[in-house]
C-alpha positions in Angstrom: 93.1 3.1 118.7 91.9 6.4 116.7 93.9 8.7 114.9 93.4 12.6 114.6 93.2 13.4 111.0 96.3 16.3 110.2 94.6 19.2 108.6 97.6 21.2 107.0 95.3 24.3 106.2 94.3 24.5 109.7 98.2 24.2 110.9 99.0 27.0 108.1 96.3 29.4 109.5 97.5 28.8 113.3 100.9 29.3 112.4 100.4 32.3 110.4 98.2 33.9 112.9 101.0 32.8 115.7 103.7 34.7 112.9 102.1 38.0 112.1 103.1 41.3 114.3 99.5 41.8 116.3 100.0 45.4 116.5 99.9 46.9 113.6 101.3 51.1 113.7 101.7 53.5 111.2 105.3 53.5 111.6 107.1 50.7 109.6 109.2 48.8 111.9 107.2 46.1 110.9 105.9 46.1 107.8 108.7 44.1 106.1 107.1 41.0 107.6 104.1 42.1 107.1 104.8 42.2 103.1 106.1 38.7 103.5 103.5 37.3 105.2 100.3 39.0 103.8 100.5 36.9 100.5 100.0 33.9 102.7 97.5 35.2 104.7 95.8 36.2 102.0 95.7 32.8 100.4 95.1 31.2 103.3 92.0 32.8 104.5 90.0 32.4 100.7 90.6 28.6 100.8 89.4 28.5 104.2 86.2 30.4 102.9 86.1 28.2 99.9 86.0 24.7 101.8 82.6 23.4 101.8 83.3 21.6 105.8 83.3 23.5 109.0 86.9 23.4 111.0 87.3 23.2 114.8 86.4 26.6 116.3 90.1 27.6 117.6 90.7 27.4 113.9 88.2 29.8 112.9 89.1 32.1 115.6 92.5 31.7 114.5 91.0 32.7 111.1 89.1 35.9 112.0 92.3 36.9 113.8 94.2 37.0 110.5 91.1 38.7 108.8 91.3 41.6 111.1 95.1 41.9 111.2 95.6 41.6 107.4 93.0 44.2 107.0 94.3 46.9 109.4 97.8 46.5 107.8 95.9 47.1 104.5 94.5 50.1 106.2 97.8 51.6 107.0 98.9 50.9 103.4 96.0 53.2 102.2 93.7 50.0 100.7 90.9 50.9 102.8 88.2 49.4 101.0 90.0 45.9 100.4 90.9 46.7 104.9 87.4 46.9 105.1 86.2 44.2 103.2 88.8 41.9 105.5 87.1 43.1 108.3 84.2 42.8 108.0 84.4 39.4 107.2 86.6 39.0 110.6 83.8 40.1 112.9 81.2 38.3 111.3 83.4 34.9 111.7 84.3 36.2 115.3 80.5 36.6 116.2 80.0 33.0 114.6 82.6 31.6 116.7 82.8 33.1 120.1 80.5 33.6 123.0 78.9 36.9 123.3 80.7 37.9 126.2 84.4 37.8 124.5 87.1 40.8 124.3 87.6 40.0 120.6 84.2 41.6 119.9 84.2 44.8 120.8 87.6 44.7 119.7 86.8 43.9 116.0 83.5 46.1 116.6 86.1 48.8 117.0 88.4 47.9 114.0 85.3 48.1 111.1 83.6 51.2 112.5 86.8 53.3 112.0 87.6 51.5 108.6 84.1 51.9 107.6 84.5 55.7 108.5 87.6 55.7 106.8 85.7 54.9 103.4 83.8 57.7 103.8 80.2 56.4 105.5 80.0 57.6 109.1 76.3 57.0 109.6 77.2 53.5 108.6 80.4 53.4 111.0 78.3 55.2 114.1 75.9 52.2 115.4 79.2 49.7 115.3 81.1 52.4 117.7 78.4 52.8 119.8 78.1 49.0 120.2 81.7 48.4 120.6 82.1 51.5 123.1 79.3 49.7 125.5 80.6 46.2 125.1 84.1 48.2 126.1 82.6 49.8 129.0 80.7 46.3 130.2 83.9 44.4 129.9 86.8 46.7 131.2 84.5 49.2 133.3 83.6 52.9 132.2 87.2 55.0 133.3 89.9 51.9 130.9 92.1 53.0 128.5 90.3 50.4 126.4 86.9 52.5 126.9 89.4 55.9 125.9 90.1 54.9 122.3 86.7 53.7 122.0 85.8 56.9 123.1 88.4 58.4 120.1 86.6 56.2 117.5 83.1 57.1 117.8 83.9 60.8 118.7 86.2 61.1 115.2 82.8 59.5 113.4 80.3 61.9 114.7 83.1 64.5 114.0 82.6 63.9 110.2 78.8 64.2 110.7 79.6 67.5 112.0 78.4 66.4 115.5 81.0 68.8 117.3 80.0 68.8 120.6 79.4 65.6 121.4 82.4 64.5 119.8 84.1 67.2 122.5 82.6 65.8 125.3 83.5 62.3 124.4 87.0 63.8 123.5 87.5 65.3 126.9 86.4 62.2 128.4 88.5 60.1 126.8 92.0 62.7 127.6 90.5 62.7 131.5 90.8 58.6 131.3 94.1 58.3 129.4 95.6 61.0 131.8 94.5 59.0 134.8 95.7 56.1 133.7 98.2 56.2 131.6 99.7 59.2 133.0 100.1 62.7 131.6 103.5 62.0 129.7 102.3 58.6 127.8 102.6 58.6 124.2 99.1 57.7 123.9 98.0 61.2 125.6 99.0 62.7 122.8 96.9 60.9 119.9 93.8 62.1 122.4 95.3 65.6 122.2 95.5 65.5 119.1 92.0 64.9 118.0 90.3 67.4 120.9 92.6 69.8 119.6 90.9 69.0 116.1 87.5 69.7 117.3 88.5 72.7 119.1 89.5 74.3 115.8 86.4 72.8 114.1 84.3 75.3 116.6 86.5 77.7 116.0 88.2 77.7 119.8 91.7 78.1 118.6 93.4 79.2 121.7 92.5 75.7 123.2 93.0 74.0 120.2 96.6 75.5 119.5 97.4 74.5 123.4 96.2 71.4 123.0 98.3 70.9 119.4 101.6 72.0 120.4 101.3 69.6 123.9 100.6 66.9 121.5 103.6 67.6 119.2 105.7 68.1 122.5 104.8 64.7 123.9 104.9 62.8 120.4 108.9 64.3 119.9 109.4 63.8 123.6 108.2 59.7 123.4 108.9 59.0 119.5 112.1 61.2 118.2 112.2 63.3 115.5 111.7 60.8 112.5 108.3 59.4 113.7 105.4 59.6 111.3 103.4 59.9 114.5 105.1 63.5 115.5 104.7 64.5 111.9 101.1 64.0 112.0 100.8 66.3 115.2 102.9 69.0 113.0 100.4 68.4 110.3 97.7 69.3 112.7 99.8 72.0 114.4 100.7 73.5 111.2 97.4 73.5 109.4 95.9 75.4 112.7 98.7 77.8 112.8 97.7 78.4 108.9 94.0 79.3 109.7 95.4 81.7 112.4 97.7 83.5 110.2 100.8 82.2 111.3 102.0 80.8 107.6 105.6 81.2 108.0 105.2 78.6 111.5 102.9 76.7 110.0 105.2 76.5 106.3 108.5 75.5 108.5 106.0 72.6 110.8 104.6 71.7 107.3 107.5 70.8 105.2 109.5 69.2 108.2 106.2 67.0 108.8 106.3 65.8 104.9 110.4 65.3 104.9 109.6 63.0 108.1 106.5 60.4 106.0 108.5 60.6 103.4 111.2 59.2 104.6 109.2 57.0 106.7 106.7 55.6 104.0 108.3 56.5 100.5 106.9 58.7 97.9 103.6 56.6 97.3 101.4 56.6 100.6 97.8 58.4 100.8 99.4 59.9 104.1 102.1 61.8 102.3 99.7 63.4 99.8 97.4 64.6 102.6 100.6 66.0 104.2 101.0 67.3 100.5 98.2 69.2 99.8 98.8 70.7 103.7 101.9 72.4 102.2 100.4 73.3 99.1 97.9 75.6 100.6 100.2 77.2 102.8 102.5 77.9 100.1 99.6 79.5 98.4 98.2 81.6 101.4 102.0 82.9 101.2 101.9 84.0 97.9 104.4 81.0 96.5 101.5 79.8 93.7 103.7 78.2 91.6 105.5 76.4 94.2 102.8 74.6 95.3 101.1 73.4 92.2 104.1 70.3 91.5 102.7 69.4 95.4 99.1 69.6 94.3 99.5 67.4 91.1 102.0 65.1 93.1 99.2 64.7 95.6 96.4 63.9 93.0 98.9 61.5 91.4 99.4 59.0 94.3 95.6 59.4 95.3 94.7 57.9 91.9 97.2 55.5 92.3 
């Protein structure tokens, strides 16, 4: 008679990777568990690193799967180079453990390219979109939602190259797939809204960009409510436009409502709230309100240093 040997860190990482949410938002419905849990995580996945024999493989998929989740709730926290870091690791283990043909590739592909962007290296970022958009395409076909935010990613990285019009035409590709099939009122529509909209007022097309904006915010109050940090990043985007067009007393009222909403939504410490600061700021100023908008400015640079 044989006996299986128990191997508690392998039952730890399965049952932590079985625990965590798997979709991680930016809104916070569940981030308390995620503070509980990320500790454990955490710790789990360095003594796994630091073991000097090789687990069964569902255990190191099990692994990579908690490297990639930990670090895109690190991401929404604003630690994008520790999300990174986490991620990377992830797809390397996933490539080590997996046959070349599996979904969690080109999903992890996905995950590091737009945290690599994040950190500020798109020409680093560009070659793992592209790979992850074509192992999209082989595995889901060319016209899958899947294929649509893989389409977002890599336009939003040759965006900050300044690579404008391609990043349109993958931009209007991507609304044309999550129209068709997700349906024109899906609160997904409206993140691809939102970043065409953002190119379109990168080229300066600000008539399409503004009607492309204000469907965005429509359809992100319509499917989220008022109080979603999701809607208040379409105001963000809405109100800075609105700004560069001359419309500062619209784009003031969009603004401040937009930084009551993530504040409430992520307290007074989270990189997205100073972006949303520094928004208000500059509208302030372009209205004459100077002194107003400096405590905003300094708040800003205060929880970007932190």
């Amino acid at each position: 008679m044989t006996t299986t040997q128990f191997d508690p860190l392998g039952t730890a990482i399965a049952l932590l990777s079985a625990d965590v949410p798997g979709v991680i938002t930016e809104t916070p419905e569940d981030w308390p568990r995620w503070e509980v849990v990320l500790p454990h995580a955490l710790a789990a996945i360095e003594q796994w690193e630091k073991q000097a024999w090789t687990p069964d493989r569902v255990t190191a998929e099990h692994c990579a799967y908690l490297m990639d989740r930990a670090g895109a709730y690190l991401e929404v926290q604003g630690q994008l180079t520790e999300a990174r870091d986490l991620m990377e690791r992830g797809l390397i283990l996933t490539e080590r453990t997996v046959d070349p043909g599996h979904p969690a590739i080109p999903a992890r592909l996905h995950n590091l390219s737009r945290s690599v962007n994040l950190t500020g290296f798109p020409e680093k970022a560009q070659p793992l979109a592209e790979r992850a958009l074509a192992l999209a395409e082989e595995a889901h076909g060319c016209n899958s939602s899947e294929v649509a935010f893989n389409l977002i990613n890599l336009a939003n990285i040759l965006g900050e190259q300044g690579n404008f019009d391609e990043a349109r035409r993958l931009l209007e590709r991507a609304l044309a797939i999550g129209e068709s099939e997700l349906g024109l009122s899906h609160p997904s529509v409206a993140i691809l809204l939102n970043n065409l909209g953002l190119i379109l007022e990168a080229t300066g097309q600000f008539d399409e960009a503004q009607e492309h904006l204000e469907r965005a915010v429509a359809l992100s109050r319509e499917n989220l409510g008022e109080d979603n940090p999701g809607l208040a990043v379409s105001m963000i985007n809405l109100g800075n436009l609105l700004r560069v067009t001359g419309r500062l007393e619209e784009a003031h009222d969009l603004s401040r409502r937009a930084t009551d909403v993530l504040e409430r939504a992520y307290g007074p410490d989270h990189p997205e709230l100073a972006n949303s600061l520094v928004s208000l700021a500059e509208i302030l100023e372009d209205l004459g309100r100077a002194d107003d908008a400096a405590p905003l400015r300094e708040r800003a640079a205060r929880i970007r240093r932190q």
